[in-house]
Amino acid sequence: LTPYVRWIGPVREEDKAALYRLASVFVFPSLLEGFGLGPLEAMGSGTPVVACEASSIPEVAGDAAFLVAPGDSRAMGGAILSLLTQPEHAATMRNRGLARARGFSWRATAEGTLAAYEQVIRARRRGEASPIVCGEGISRVRRRCTDTKTSEVCQTSEVCSRSSATG
């Protein structure tokens, strides 16, 4: 494995873009992600992505990454090999990734965050319970919300009227 895989450890932020661009494939076997910035950055750099079909990754990656079932090392290996040995397939995934990454921006993130804050402010002004957007805006991510009146805990990814949330 050593001749083919480089285990580089922690990477400084300023070095990431070059590493993404130089990689033949970005492999992301994570099972629990809040968003999935790594695959998105790799796709934005034109690097084909192989990742687990878990957490928020399918929503972030869409059809622009080769997604495999969590724990299926054979499928993960097959996906990596197909991208390394089939240039046409790698080019297709590279183009899909670049297109997918263009659909995300820090500006849109900031605008969505502002809209959520404005929703809370409007609800408070009307004397309503403040809604909490659970799941960090990603429908597949779940967070625990606790109703402070009843101490009831729910698992949700919807906007709810619970008055506190813990991750």
mmCIF file of C-alpha atoms in Angstrom, residues 82-163:
data_model
loop_
_atom_site.group_PDB
_atom_site.id
_atom_site.type_symbol
_atom_site.label_atom_id
_atom_site.label_comp_id
_atom_site.label_asym_id
_atom_site.label_seq_id
_atom_site.Cartn_x
_atom_site.Cartn_y
_atom_site.Cartn_z
ATOM 1 C CA SER A 82 -11.988 2.494 -11.210
ATOM 2 C CA LEU A 83 -10.987 6.150 -10.958
ATOM 3 C CA LEU A 84 -7.283 5.317 -11.198
ATOM 4 C CA THR A 85 -7.580 2.919 -14.126
ATOM 5 C CA GLN A 86 -10.409 4.424 -16.189
ATOM 6 C CA PRO A 87 -9.425 7.936 -17.306
ATOM 7 C CA GLU A 88 -12.819 8.570 -18.938
ATOM 8 C CA HIS A 89 -14.624 7.765 -15.691
ATOM 9 C CA ALA A 90 -12.216 9.957 -13.708
ATOM 10 C CA ALA A 91 -12.780 12.831 -16.168
ATOM 11 C CA THR A 92 -16.558 12.483 -15.844
ATOM 12 C CA MET A 93 -16.350 12.570 -12.048
ATOM 13 C CA ARG A 94 -13.900 15.497 -12.184
ATOM 14 C CA ASN A 95 -16.320 17.522 -14.344
ATOM 15 C CA ARG A 96 -19.306 16.618 -12.164
ATOM 16 C CA GLY A 97 -17.350 17.620 -9.074
ATOM 17 C CA LEU A 98 -16.362 20.983 -10.480
ATOM 18 C CA ALA A 99 -19.979 21.678 -11.457
ATOM 19 C CA ARG A 100 -21.276 20.562 -8.057
ATOM 20 C CA ALA A 101 -18.757 22.683 -6.148
ATOM 21 C CA ARG A 102 -19.847 25.786 -8.094
ATOM 22 C CA GLY A 103 -23.280 25.370 -6.490
ATOM 23 C CA PHE A 104 -21.846 26.151 -3.046
ATOM 24 C CA SER A 105 -20.479 29.470 -1.876
ATOM 25 C CA TRP A 106 -19.614 31.211 1.349
ATOM 26 C CA ARG A 107 -21.927 34.045 0.268
ATOM 27 C CA ALA A 108 -24.915 31.676 0.021
ATOM 28 C CA THR A 109 -23.965 30.198 3.403
ATOM 29 C CA ALA A 110 -23.846 33.662 4.956
ATOM 30 C CA GLU A 111 -27.182 34.605 3.370
ATOM 31 C CA GLY A 112 -28.796 31.400 4.690
ATOM 32 C CA THR A 113 -27.402 32.038 8.164
ATOM 33 C CA LEU A 114 -28.704 35.603 8.094
ATOM 34 C CA ALA A 115 -32.145 34.351 7.022
ATOM 35 C CA ALA A 116 -32.220 31.908 9.954
ATOM 36 C CA TYR A 117 -31.324 34.676 12.414
ATOM 37 C CA GLU A 118 -33.982 36.937 10.902
ATOM 38 C CA GLN A 119 -36.555 34.149 11.301
ATOM 39 C CA VAL A 120 -35.700 33.854 14.996
ATOM 40 C CA ILE A 121 -35.899 37.621 15.489
ATOM 41 C CA ARG A 122 -39.301 37.823 13.754
ATOM 42 C CA ALA A 123 -40.647 34.965 15.886
ATOM 43 C CA ARG A 124 -39.454 36.637 19.098
ATOM 44 C CA ARG A 125 -41.004 39.952 18.089
ATOM 45 C CA ARG A 126 -44.332 38.156 17.589
ATOM 46 C CA GLY A 127 -43.941 36.570 21.029
ATOM 47 C CA GLU A 128 -43.594 33.075 19.575
ATOM 48 C CA ALA A 129 -41.114 30.438 20.642
ATOM 49 C CA SER A 130 -37.890 30.850 18.735
ATOM 50 C CA PRO A 131 -37.532 28.242 16.023
ATOM 51 C CA ILE A 132 -34.304 26.309 15.971
ATOM 52 C CA VAL A 133 -32.948 24.981 12.718
ATOM 53 C CA CYS A 134 -31.670 21.545 13.618
ATOM 54 C CA GLY A 135 -29.098 19.650 11.641
ATOM 55 C CA GLU A 136 -26.937 22.619 10.673
ATOM 56 C CA GLY A 137 -29.118 23.144 7.610
ATOM 57 C CA ILE A 138 -28.432 19.678 6.205
ATOM 58 C CA SER A 139 -31.466 17.416 6.260
ATOM 59 C CA ARG A 140 -29.543 14.181 6.875
ATOM 60 C CA VAL A 141 -27.704 15.508 9.929
ATOM 61 C CA ARG A 142 -29.643 15.050 13.116
ATOM 62 C CA ARG A 143 -29.218 16.917 16.376
ATOM 63 C CA ARG A 144 -30.875 16.506 19.725
ATOM 64 C CA CYS A 145 -33.353 19.224 20.614
ATOM 65 C CA THR A 146 -34.635 19.588 24.132
ATOM 66 C CA ASP A 147 -37.917 21.277 24.920
ATOM 67 C CA THR A 148 -37.077 23.311 28.014
ATOM 68 C CA LYS A 149 -40.676 23.217 29.254
ATOM 69 C CA THR A 150 -41.090 19.442 29.204
ATOM 70 C CA SER A 151 -37.452 18.291 29.036
ATOM 71 C CA GLU A 152 -38.556 16.043 26.164
ATOM 72 C CA VAL A 153 -35.807 15.170 23.700
ATOM 73 C CA CYS A 154 -36.524 14.776 20.014
ATOM 74 C CA GLN A 155 -34.408 13.805 17.029
ATOM 75 C CA THR A 156 -35.218 16.064 14.127
ATOM 76 C CA SER A 157 -33.816 17.719 11.073
ATOM 77 C CA GLU A 158 -36.742 20.087 10.690
ATOM 78 C CA VAL A 159 -37.228 23.604 11.937
ATOM 79 C CA CYS A 160 -38.776 23.089 15.332
ATOM 80 C CA SER A 161 -40.091 25.280 18.123
ATOM 81 C CA ARG A 162 -37.916 23.689 20.797
ATOM 82 C CA SER A 163 -36.170 26.307 22.856
#
